[in-house]
PDB file of C-alpha atoms and ligand atoms in Angstrom:
ATOM      1  CA  UNK A   1     -12.910  29.731  34.111  1.00  0.00           C
ATOM      2  CA  UNK A   2     -16.222  30.252  32.183  1.00  0.00           C
ATOM      3  CA  UNK A   3     -16.904  33.367  34.229  1.00  0.00           C
ATOM      4  CA  UNK A   4     -13.564  34.848  33.398  1.00  0.00           C
ATOM      5  CA  UNK A   5     -13.985  34.025  29.721  1.00  0.00           C
ATOM      6  CA  UNK A   6     -17.465  35.630  29.748  1.00  0.00           C
ATOM      7  CA  UNK A   7     -15.840  38.732  31.306  1.00  0.00           C
ATOM      8  CA  UNK A   8     -13.330  38.986  28.555  1.00  0.00           C
ATOM      9  CA  UNK A   9     -16.061  38.488  25.810  1.00  0.00           C
ATOM     10  CA  UNK A  10     -18.072  41.305  27.461  1.00  0.00           C
ATOM     11  CA  UNK A  11     -15.050  43.588  27.244  1.00  0.00           C
ATOM     12  CA  UNK A  12     -14.575  42.773  23.561  1.00  0.00           C
ATOM     13  CA  UNK A  13     -18.134  43.771  22.802  1.00  0.00           C
ATOM     14  CA  UNK A  14     -17.223  47.416  23.593  1.00  0.00           C
ATOM     15  CA  UNK A  15     -14.020  47.269  21.693  1.00  0.00           C
ATOM     16  CA  UNK A  16     -13.635  48.513  18.103  1.00  0.00           C
ATOM     17  CA  UNK A  17     -13.087  45.006  16.771  1.00  0.00           C
ATOM     18  CA  UNK A  18     -14.546  43.467  13.657  1.00  0.00           C
ATOM     19  CA  UNK A  19     -15.108  39.769  13.314  1.00  0.00           C
ATOM     20  CA  UNK A  20     -15.731  38.301   9.922  1.00  0.00           C
ATOM     21  CA  UNK A  21     -17.272  34.782   9.704  1.00  0.00           C
ATOM     22  CA  UNK A  22     -16.332  32.690   6.762  1.00  0.00           C
ATOM     23  CA  UNK A  23     -15.151  29.211   5.760  1.00  0.00           C
ATOM     24  CA  UNK A  24     -12.119  28.066   3.893  1.00  0.00           C
ATOM     25  CA  UNK A  25     -12.133  24.382   2.921  1.00  0.00           C
ATOM     26  CA  UNK A  26      -8.691  23.260   1.872  1.00  0.00           C
ATOM     27  CA  UNK A  27      -8.383  19.420   1.817  1.00  0.00           C
ATOM     28  CA  UNK A  28      -4.828  18.351   2.076  1.00  0.00           C
ATOM     29  CA  UNK A  29      -2.676  15.251   2.766  1.00  0.00           C
ATOM     30  CA  UNK A  30       0.929  15.228   3.646  1.00  0.00           C
ATOM     31  CA  UNK A  31       3.532  12.951   5.093  1.00  0.00           C
ATOM     32  CA  UNK A  32       4.934  13.458   8.537  1.00  0.00           C
ATOM     33  CA  UNK A  33       8.210  12.189   7.121  1.00  0.00           C
ATOM     34  CA  UNK A  34      10.423   9.541   8.689  1.00  0.00           C
ATOM     35  CA  UNK A  35      11.335  11.556  11.803  1.00  0.00           C
ATOM     36  CA  UNK A  36       7.832  12.808  12.379  1.00  0.00           C
ATOM     37  CA  UNK A  37       6.381   9.376  11.837  1.00  0.00           C
ATOM     38  CA  UNK A  38       8.698   7.805  14.400  1.00  0.00           C
ATOM     39  CA  UNK A  39       7.843  10.601  16.888  1.00  0.00           C
ATOM     40  CA  UNK A  40       4.109   9.899  16.418  1.00  0.00           C
ATOM     41  CA  UNK A  41       4.439   6.130  16.502  1.00  0.00           C
ATOM     42  CA  UNK A  42       6.337   6.404  19.871  1.00  0.00           C
ATOM     43  CA  UNK A  43       3.369   8.408  21.232  1.00  0.00           C
ATOM     44  CA  UNK A  44       0.892   5.923  19.941  1.00  0.00           C
ATOM     45  CA  UNK A  45       2.599   2.670  20.872  1.00  0.00           C
ATOM     46  CA  UNK A  46       4.674   3.513  23.864  1.00  0.00           C
ATOM     47  CA  UNK A  47       3.393   6.811  25.270  1.00  0.00           C
ATOM     48  CA  UNK A  48       6.968   8.056  24.880  1.00  0.00           C
ATOM     49  CA  UNK A  49       7.797  11.682  23.903  1.00  0.00           C
ATOM     50  CA  UNK A  50      10.870  11.540  21.762  1.00  0.00           C
ATOM     51  CA  UNK A  51      13.319  14.157  20.693  1.00  0.00           C
ATOM     52  CA  UNK A  52      16.416  14.275  18.576  1.00  0.00           C
ATOM     53  CA  UNK A  53      19.702  15.591  19.888  1.00  0.00           C
ATOM     54  CA  UNK A  54      22.216  17.790  18.132  1.00  0.00           C
ATOM     55  CA  UNK A  55      25.550  16.887  19.843  1.00  0.00           C
ATOM     56  CA  UNK A  56      27.328  19.854  18.257  1.00  0.00           C
ATOM     57  CA  UNK A  57      24.887  22.463  19.751  1.00  0.00           C
ATOM     58  CA  UNK A  58      23.913  20.241  22.765  1.00  0.00           C
ATOM     59  CA  UNK A  59      20.152  20.718  22.002  1.00  0.00           C
ATOM     60  CA  UNK A  60      17.299  18.315  22.180  1.00  0.00           C
ATOM     61  CA  UNK A  61      14.513  19.040  19.756  1.00  0.00           C
ATOM     62  CA  UNK A  62      10.944  18.121  20.744  1.00  0.00           C
ATOM     63  CA  UNK A  63       9.037  17.259  18.635  1.00  0.00           C
ATOM     64  CA  UNK A  64      11.994  15.471  17.016  1.00  0.00           C
ATOM     65  CA  UNK A  65      13.235  16.983  13.846  1.00  0.00           C
ATOM     66  CA  UNK A  66      15.704  15.708  11.203  1.00  0.00           C
ATOM     67  CA  UNK A  67      18.036  18.734  10.951  1.00  0.00           C
ATOM     68  CA  UNK A  68      19.458  21.176  13.597  1.00  0.00           C
ATOM     69  CA  UNK A  69      18.103  24.580  12.841  1.00  0.00           C
ATOM     70  CA  UNK A  70      21.355  26.142  14.105  1.00  0.00           C
ATOM     71  CA  UNK A  71      24.134  24.127  12.566  1.00  0.00           C
ATOM     72  CA  UNK A  72      22.156  22.163   9.910  1.00  0.00           C
ATOM     73  CA  UNK A  73      23.542  18.815  11.093  1.00  0.00           C
ATOM     74  CA  UNK A  74      21.509  15.686  10.377  1.00  0.00           C
ATOM     75  CA  UNK A  75      20.046  14.523  13.646  1.00  0.00           C
ATOM     76  CA  UNK A  76      19.942  10.758  14.203  1.00  0.00           C
ATOM     77  CA  UNK A  77      20.359  10.495  17.936  1.00  0.00           C
ATOM     78  CA  UNK A  78      16.949   9.826  19.519  1.00  0.00           C
ATOM     79  CA  UNK A  79      16.308  10.645  23.221  1.00  0.00           C
ATOM     80  CA  UNK A  80      13.238  10.119  25.324  1.00  0.00           C
ATOM     81  CA  UNK A  81      12.256  13.258  27.276  1.00  0.00           C
ATOM     82  CA  UNK A  82      10.064  13.394  30.283  1.00  0.00           C
ATOM     83  CA  UNK A  83       6.268  13.652  30.140  1.00  0.00           C
ATOM     84  CA  UNK A  84       6.637  16.444  32.686  1.00  0.00           C
ATOM     85  CA  UNK A  85       7.630  19.962  32.007  1.00  0.00           C
ATOM     86  CA  UNK A  86       7.363  23.721  32.731  1.00  0.00           C
ATOM     87  CA  UNK A  87       4.858  26.142  31.103  1.00  0.00           C
ATOM     88  CA  UNK A  88       6.818  28.733  29.208  1.00  0.00           C
ATOM     89  CA  UNK A  89       3.879  30.825  27.813  1.00  0.00           C
ATOM     90  CA  UNK A  90       0.203  30.378  27.028  1.00  0.00           C
ATOM     91  CA  UNK A  91      -2.857  31.965  25.496  1.00  0.00           C
ATOM     92  CA  UNK A  92      -6.563  31.274  25.799  1.00  0.00           C
ATOM     93  CA  UNK A  93      -8.745  30.858  22.698  1.00  0.00           C
ATOM     94  CA  UNK A  94     -12.292  31.795  23.424  1.00  0.00           C
ATOM     95  CA  UNK A  95     -13.792  31.799  19.919  1.00  0.00           C
ATOM     96  CA  UNK A  96     -14.687  28.616  18.089  1.00  0.00           C
ATOM     97  CA  UNK A  97     -13.177  28.494  14.593  1.00  0.00           C
ATOM     98  CA  UNK A  98     -14.139  25.077  13.319  1.00  0.00           C
ATOM     99  CA  UNK A  99     -10.627  23.564  13.327  1.00  0.00           C
ATOM    100  CA  UNK A 100      -9.855  23.485  17.010  1.00  0.00           C
ATOM    101  CA  UNK A 101      -9.628  20.022  18.457  1.00  0.00           C
ATOM    102  CA  UNK A 102     -11.968  20.786  21.339  1.00  0.00           C
ATOM    103  CA  UNK A 103     -14.609  23.388  22.172  1.00  0.00           C
ATOM    104  CA  UNK A 104     -13.353  26.708  23.542  1.00  0.00           C
ATOM    105  CA  UNK A 105     -12.197  28.059  25.797  1.00  0.00           C
ATOM    106  CA  UNK A 106      -8.969  26.360  24.990  1.00  0.00           C
ATOM    107  CA  UNK A 107      -5.732  26.952  26.823  1.00  0.00           C
ATOM    108  CA  UNK A 108      -2.754  26.620  24.432  1.00  0.00           C
ATOM    109  CA  UNK A 109       0.661  26.530  26.015  1.00  0.00           C
ATOM    110  CA  UNK A 110       4.326  26.120  25.187  1.00  0.00           C
ATOM    111  CA  UNK A 111       5.701  23.456  27.490  1.00  0.00           C
ATOM    112  CA  UNK A 112       9.406  22.848  27.959  1.00  0.00           C
ATOM    113  CA  UNK A 113       9.551  19.142  28.857  1.00  0.00           C
ATOM    114  CA  UNK A 114      12.298  18.022  31.156  1.00  0.00           C
ATOM    115  CA  UNK A 115      15.246  16.915  29.045  1.00  0.00           C
ATOM    116  CA  UNK A 116      14.132  18.978  26.013  1.00  0.00           C
ATOM    117  CA  UNK A 117      15.660  22.306  24.771  1.00  0.00           C
ATOM    118  CA  UNK A 118      12.613  23.421  22.764  1.00  0.00           C
ATOM    119  CA  UNK A 119       9.044  24.002  23.795  1.00  0.00           C
ATOM    120  CA  UNK A 120       6.164  21.795  22.709  1.00  0.00           C
ATOM    121  CA  UNK A 121       2.843  23.530  21.795  1.00  0.00           C
ATOM    122  CA  UNK A 122      -0.130  21.792  23.191  1.00  0.00           C
ATOM    123  CA  UNK A 123      -3.366  22.295  25.139  1.00  0.00           C
ATOM    124  CA  UNK A 124      -3.735  22.575  28.937  1.00  0.00           C
ATOM    125  CA  UNK A 125      -6.746  21.325  30.924  1.00  0.00           C
ATOM    126  CA  UNK A 126      -7.758  20.579  34.535  1.00  0.00           C
ATOM    127  CA  UNK A 127      -6.526  24.109  35.470  1.00  0.00           C
ATOM    128  CA  UNK A 128      -8.482  27.201  36.435  1.00  0.00           C
ATOM    129  CA  UNK A 129      -7.538  30.396  34.598  1.00  0.00           C
ATOM    130  CA  UNK A 130      -6.964  32.084  37.926  1.00  0.00           C
ATOM    131  CA  UNK A 131      -4.172  29.542  38.682  1.00  0.00           C
ATOM    132  CA  UNK A 132      -2.651  29.584  35.184  1.00  0.00           C
ATOM    133  CA  UNK A 133       0.964  30.871  35.425  1.00  0.00           C
ATOM    134  CA  UNK A 134       4.184  30.751  33.458  1.00  0.00           C
ATOM    135  CA  UNK A 135       6.504  28.461  35.343  1.00  0.00           C
ATOM    136  CA  UNK A 136       3.806  26.016  36.527  1.00  0.00           C
ATOM    137  CA  UNK A 137       4.680  22.354  36.293  1.00  0.00           C
ATOM    138  CA  UNK A 138       2.624  20.157  33.976  1.00  0.00           C
ATOM    139  CA  UNK A 139       2.268  16.461  33.096  1.00  0.00           C
ATOM    140  CA  UNK A 140       1.134  14.952  29.834  1.00  0.00           C
ATOM    141  CA  UNK A 141      -2.211  13.126  29.914  1.00  0.00           C
ATOM    142  CA  UNK A 142      -2.385  10.547  27.166  1.00  0.00           C
ATOM    143  CA  UNK A 143      -5.514   9.261  25.462  1.00  0.00           C
ATOM    144  CA  UNK A 144      -6.538   5.670  26.058  1.00  0.00           C
ATOM    145  CA  UNK A 145      -7.091   5.084  22.323  1.00  0.00           C
ATOM    146  CA  UNK A 146      -4.156   6.530  20.383  1.00  0.00           C
ATOM    147  CA  UNK A 147      -3.863   6.993  16.587  1.00  0.00           C
ATOM    148  CA  UNK A 148      -0.307   8.377  15.996  1.00  0.00           C
ATOM    149  CA  UNK A 149      -1.379  11.945  16.379  1.00  0.00           C
ATOM    150  CA  UNK A 150      -0.041  14.776  18.469  1.00  0.00           C
ATOM    151  CA  UNK A 151      -3.538  14.622  20.061  1.00  0.00           C
ATOM    152  CA  UNK A 152      -2.501  11.176  21.441  1.00  0.00           C
ATOM    153  CA  UNK A 153      -1.437  13.499  24.188  1.00  0.00           C
ATOM    154  CA  UNK A 154      -4.921  14.617  25.266  1.00  0.00           C
ATOM    155  CA  UNK A 155      -3.589  17.711  27.148  1.00  0.00           C
ATOM    156  CA  UNK A 156      -1.139  18.739  29.858  1.00  0.00           C
ATOM    157  CA  UNK A 157      -2.450  19.023  33.409  1.00  0.00           C
ATOM    158  CA  UNK A 158      -0.918  20.625  36.506  1.00  0.00           C
ATOM    159  CA  UNK A 159       1.304  18.427  38.621  1.00  0.00           C
TER     160      UNK A 159
HETATM  161 ZN1  LIG B   1      23.249  21.918  15.873  1.00  0.00          ZN
END
């Protein structure tokens, strides 16, 4: 994987690309809301990935959300989805930017968990770039010490 990333970095050196280095410090605090909080608490306390169902549209949103984005119904039916799913798309971040949760290269993916209708954005690990492919099956790997954060899922790994 490191060799492939180095190859990509070498190709960028010849490209007509400008990179500006700078820092923006924006302290902020916000609430996850009642629905977001329950979603995060289930991750922390039970290692469960929860969604909310819109019965009118027959959709399960993961992460859980309070309103259906199609019909605007309030969503109060909670469902547990699988910790396993299918990779829908991905990208690889090779440049450190100071806000990434781990050092690059980082594989970000959209994972459609079994039982969900929407993809969850998260990181992948334990996979070589050569084997990375849309459609591959993945499983959530949880942290031992969880803090009610989306990063309580450490990453998704191939099945
Ligand atoms: Zn709906």
